XYZ file of C-alpha atoms in Angstrom:
308
model
C 0.039 0.023 0.016
C 1.670 3.609 -1.440
C 2.305 5.308 2.016
C 0.579 8.903 1.720
C 3.005 12.351 0.738
C 3.241 14.250 5.049
C 2.892 17.408 5.110
C 6.239 18.944 5.737
C 6.606 21.709 8.888
C 8.450 24.220 9.321
C 9.044 24.338 13.031
C 10.453 27.240 15.639
C 13.075 25.789 18.111
C 13.102 27.154 21.310
C 16.014 28.975 20.431
C 14.161 30.041 16.910
C 16.250 27.841 14.949
C 14.652 26.368 11.976
C 13.376 22.733 11.379
C 11.934 20.817 9.194
C 8.964 17.964 9.647
C 6.774 15.471 8.208
C 3.059 15.976 9.608
C 0.710 12.973 9.231
C -2.437 13.306 9.759
C -5.760 10.726 8.541
C -7.299 10.503 5.732
C -10.851 11.576 7.288
C -9.753 14.634 9.221
C -10.744 13.326 12.650
C -7.971 13.405 15.307
C -7.995 11.560 18.700
C -4.440 12.127 19.611
C -0.996 13.592 19.111
C 2.637 11.286 18.507
C 5.637 12.716 18.479
C 7.972 10.348 17.058
C 11.704 11.186 18.062
C 14.304 9.291 15.669
C 17.462 7.801 15.853
C 21.283 8.850 15.735
C 21.922 9.968 12.320
C 18.931 9.585 10.476
C 16.666 12.249 8.531
C 13.401 12.205 9.246
C 11.728 9.922 5.777
C 12.593 6.670 7.157
C 8.723 6.978 9.462
C 7.346 7.793 6.622
C 5.535 3.747 6.809
C 5.369 4.136 10.229
C 3.877 7.094 10.768
C 1.410 7.330 7.937
C -0.314 4.118 10.056
C -0.707 5.860 13.254
C -2.762 8.841 11.159
C -4.678 5.576 10.049
C -5.563 5.716 13.587
C -6.437 8.429 14.258
C -2.804 10.023 14.718
C -1.602 13.594 14.357
C 1.949 12.692 13.912
C 4.989 14.713 13.976
C 8.442 13.580 12.473
C 10.841 16.646 12.913
C 14.552 16.877 11.440
C 16.976 17.955 14.163
C 19.299 20.313 13.554
C 22.388 19.106 12.194
C 20.549 16.313 9.959
C 18.901 15.908 7.278
C 16.164 19.291 6.615
C 17.488 20.911 9.589
C 20.664 21.005 8.223
C 21.551 24.706 8.185
C 21.837 24.174 11.850
C 24.894 21.588 12.667
C 26.944 24.538 14.847
C 24.811 24.879 18.334
C 23.429 20.952 17.263
C 23.908 18.826 20.322
C 22.062 15.651 21.708
C 21.016 17.710 24.999
C 20.314 20.357 21.832
C 18.241 17.651 20.502
C 15.979 17.498 23.685
C 15.508 20.636 25.286
C 15.699 22.613 22.116
C 14.643 20.572 19.203
C 11.554 17.714 20.377
C 9.665 20.367 22.031
C 9.106 21.994 19.409
C 7.734 19.085 17.831
C 5.191 18.798 20.713
C 3.881 22.226 20.945
C 3.772 22.679 17.326
C 1.079 19.733 17.685
C -0.563 21.167 21.841
C -1.162 23.865 18.733
C -2.968 22.566 16.805
C -4.392 19.904 18.504
C -4.587 21.277 21.912
C -7.794 19.313 23.440
C -6.122 15.605 22.184
C -3.892 13.381 23.603
C 0.596 13.201 23.351
C 2.488 10.844 22.709
C 5.644 9.972 22.182
C 7.784 6.857 20.624
C 12.001 7.382 20.956
C 13.880 5.475 18.886
C 16.594 5.148 20.050
C 18.638 8.641 20.338
C 15.431 10.246 20.621
C 14.222 7.094 23.620
C 17.605 8.282 25.333
C 15.934 12.126 24.843
C 13.280 11.616 26.194
C 12.858 12.588 29.821
C 15.287 15.868 28.799
C 11.966 18.164 27.231
C 10.800 20.299 29.408
C 9.495 23.516 29.705
C 6.329 24.302 28.861
C 6.124 20.824 26.500
C 7.444 19.262 30.238
C 6.930 15.604 30.698
C 4.378 15.609 31.911
C 1.666 16.506 29.126
C 2.395 13.347 27.236
C -0.090 10.321 28.011
C 2.446 7.939 27.162
C 5.667 6.885 26.788
C 7.168 4.302 24.270
C 10.796 3.219 23.318
C 12.091 1.790 20.481
C 14.986 -0.078 20.343
C 15.671 2.458 22.571
C 19.268 2.161 25.391
C 21.895 3.991 27.697
C 25.000 3.074 25.456
C 27.787 3.021 28.794
C 29.794 0.542 26.826
C 30.126 -1.637 29.498
C 26.434 -2.581 28.347
C 27.418 -4.871 25.757
C 29.311 -8.333 26.001
C 32.052 -9.665 24.591
C 33.813 -8.632 20.923
C 30.122 -5.684 21.274
C 31.560 -4.771 24.682
C 35.805 -3.883 23.421
C 34.708 -1.981 20.608
C 32.358 -0.052 21.894
C 35.131 1.293 24.458
C 37.476 1.541 21.567
C 33.943 3.838 19.918
C 34.222 5.736 22.118
C 37.183 6.457 23.718
C 39.345 6.313 20.365
C 36.838 6.221 16.972
C 34.337 9.235 17.214
C 37.318 11.696 19.236
C 39.510 10.891 16.672
C 37.013 11.567 13.549
C 35.250 13.765 14.897
C 38.567 15.731 15.328
C 40.047 14.896 11.988
C 36.637 16.053 9.893
C 35.523 18.569 12.628
C 32.148 16.443 12.141
C 31.342 12.516 12.393
C 31.707 11.215 8.524
C 28.247 8.413 9.807
C 27.636 8.658 5.846
C 31.665 7.528 5.036
C 30.786 4.481 7.183
C 27.204 3.891 5.790
C 25.879 4.315 8.405
C 23.393 7.004 7.846
C 23.966 11.427 7.679
C 27.402 12.553 8.903
C 26.766 13.757 13.198
C 27.750 17.693 13.982
C 30.939 17.582 15.776
C 29.162 18.839 18.937
C 26.715 16.027 18.884
C 29.670 13.906 18.450
C 31.758 15.218 21.552
C 28.688 14.803 23.668
C 28.046 11.018 22.279
C 31.639 9.809 23.382
C 31.478 11.305 26.604
C 27.507 9.895 27.429
C 29.157 6.935 26.683
C 32.455 5.864 28.474
C 30.293 7.271 32.184
C 27.964 4.880 33.922
C 24.797 6.942 34.453
C 24.966 8.079 30.288
C 22.100 10.465 29.974
C 22.208 10.144 33.356
C 25.312 12.256 34.043
C 24.427 14.797 32.694
C 20.300 14.456 33.998
C 22.067 13.920 37.439
C 24.271 17.139 37.153
C 20.804 19.412 37.328
C 18.225 18.055 38.941
C 17.783 13.991 36.844
C 14.996 16.332 35.031
C 12.198 14.283 33.484
C 13.905 11.043 34.229
C 12.357 11.570 37.251
C 10.327 13.972 36.299
C 8.066 10.770 34.573
C 5.574 8.967 37.283
C 3.313 7.900 33.672
C 2.732 4.215 31.860
C 7.040 3.206 29.768
C 6.908 0.559 27.358
C 10.033 -0.074 26.177
C 10.463 -2.560 23.016
C 14.200 -5.260 23.305
C 15.140 -6.835 20.221
C 17.187 -9.769 20.508
C 19.317 -9.337 17.504
C 20.219 -5.440 18.331
C 23.422 -4.660 18.867
C 23.099 -0.969 18.655
C 21.227 -1.262 22.106
C 21.208 -5.064 23.147
C 18.217 -5.732 26.294
C 20.733 -5.228 28.811
C 21.411 -1.401 27.667
C 17.725 -1.066 26.773
C 17.024 -2.517 30.763
C 19.616 0.944 31.906
C 17.882 3.300 30.092
C 14.773 2.408 31.198
C 16.543 2.937 35.004
C 17.224 5.702 34.592
C 13.298 5.835 34.617
C 13.114 4.997 38.650
C 8.880 6.331 38.831
C 7.558 5.585 35.640
C 5.457 2.679 35.237
C 7.401 0.354 32.894
C 7.433 -2.129 31.116
C 10.263 -3.370 28.705
C 8.685 -5.788 25.809
C 11.466 -8.120 24.403
C 11.216 -9.128 21.494
C 12.753 -12.391 18.621
C 12.620 -12.211 15.051
C 11.835 -16.369 16.343
C 8.151 -15.251 16.909
C 8.295 -12.628 14.602
C 8.616 -15.839 12.212
C 11.647 -13.644 10.406
C 14.977 -13.826 11.011
C 16.420 -10.874 12.245
C 14.644 -7.713 13.085
C 17.906 -5.445 14.012
C 18.210 -1.914 14.958
C 15.827 -0.480 12.187
C 12.992 -3.445 11.234
C 10.519 -1.815 13.675
C 9.932 0.285 11.115
C 9.830 -1.346 8.704
C 6.883 -2.468 6.812
C 6.462 -6.041 7.461
C 6.504 -5.861 10.672
C 3.486 -4.221 9.756
C 0.899 -6.148 11.238
C 2.176 -8.447 14.239
C 4.690 -5.186 16.320
C 2.227 -2.185 14.479
C -0.428 -3.882 15.024
C 0.217 -3.928 19.362
C 2.248 -1.494 18.843
C -0.752 1.330 18.261
C -3.035 0.102 20.549
C -0.789 0.482 22.955
C -1.480 3.761 22.296
C -4.191 3.916 21.495
C -4.677 2.330 24.875
C -2.854 5.465 26.862
C -4.529 7.229 25.212
C -8.080 6.612 26.562
C -9.326 5.530 23.091
C -9.548 1.511 23.541
C -9.575 -0.849 20.448
C -10.750 1.067 17.220
C -11.319 -0.645 13.598
C -8.627 -1.826 11.739
C -6.561 -2.952 14.498
C -6.742 -6.464 13.637
C -5.511 -9.088 17.084
C -2.980 -8.667 19.877
C -0.119 -11.233 18.147
C 2.079 -12.384 20.383
C 5.196 -11.156 20.065
C 7.343 -11.333 22.983
C 8.038 -11.478 26.912
C 6.796 -9.226 29.003
C 9.170 -7.890 31.740
C 7.815 -5.534 34.310
């Protein structure tokens, strides 16, 4: 089924920087809830178009921004950092939805780095404005959460690879590495610093009173994929632990439970999982928005094991 083209909109970050974003709307114009999708590191917003359109079919207004320095917001590289993405850019996406649809529940879906950043949202669009949070393939990047050669590799990335490459090129050359969009220098430096610290993003939040990580007490669902080399289940558990007051559950997804050989770090958002992962995810979001089951959602699929 072809994906309906989104509306391309320009957001204004809290410091006035213009950001490109896609807005997906229900075909019938009836919006029952709103969803912010926060992309992964170095991933442009269009990667999420099929999933966003699927959510829109269920009544959601869905906005997906490009962080400053990435994709359509590539012009704004100089002040980019992960903290800036979380404190200035993502609140702009939430504000845009709230301005258009002030009376519907607001939800958050964060992929990888996008899930790590949720606790940084503040100000008018503080975390309490959301009715539910879904984290997909999102974990702490601290190198000790990995096993075997992956642990050694992550240590090398944070201590040697990112600092050297960023110093050499003036940015992190992800395109040359076949890993998506190039990443601004400030983002790469902060990412590497967090990856060397046992608390990862918590090392920043702890120094500022815990921020939204300790404030969030609502429902939080985290998807951990067993063949995800970027966010293995122990890393996902470590990130969820940064939300000590959340009503949290972790869903462990195995490729075998879906009848496939691999899912990995990016597979969740591929249309191949529309009738499995997507069905369950949308049902969870609807329940958090107080909508219950809507026509066309289908049955909840037996995809995973749940751990409270």
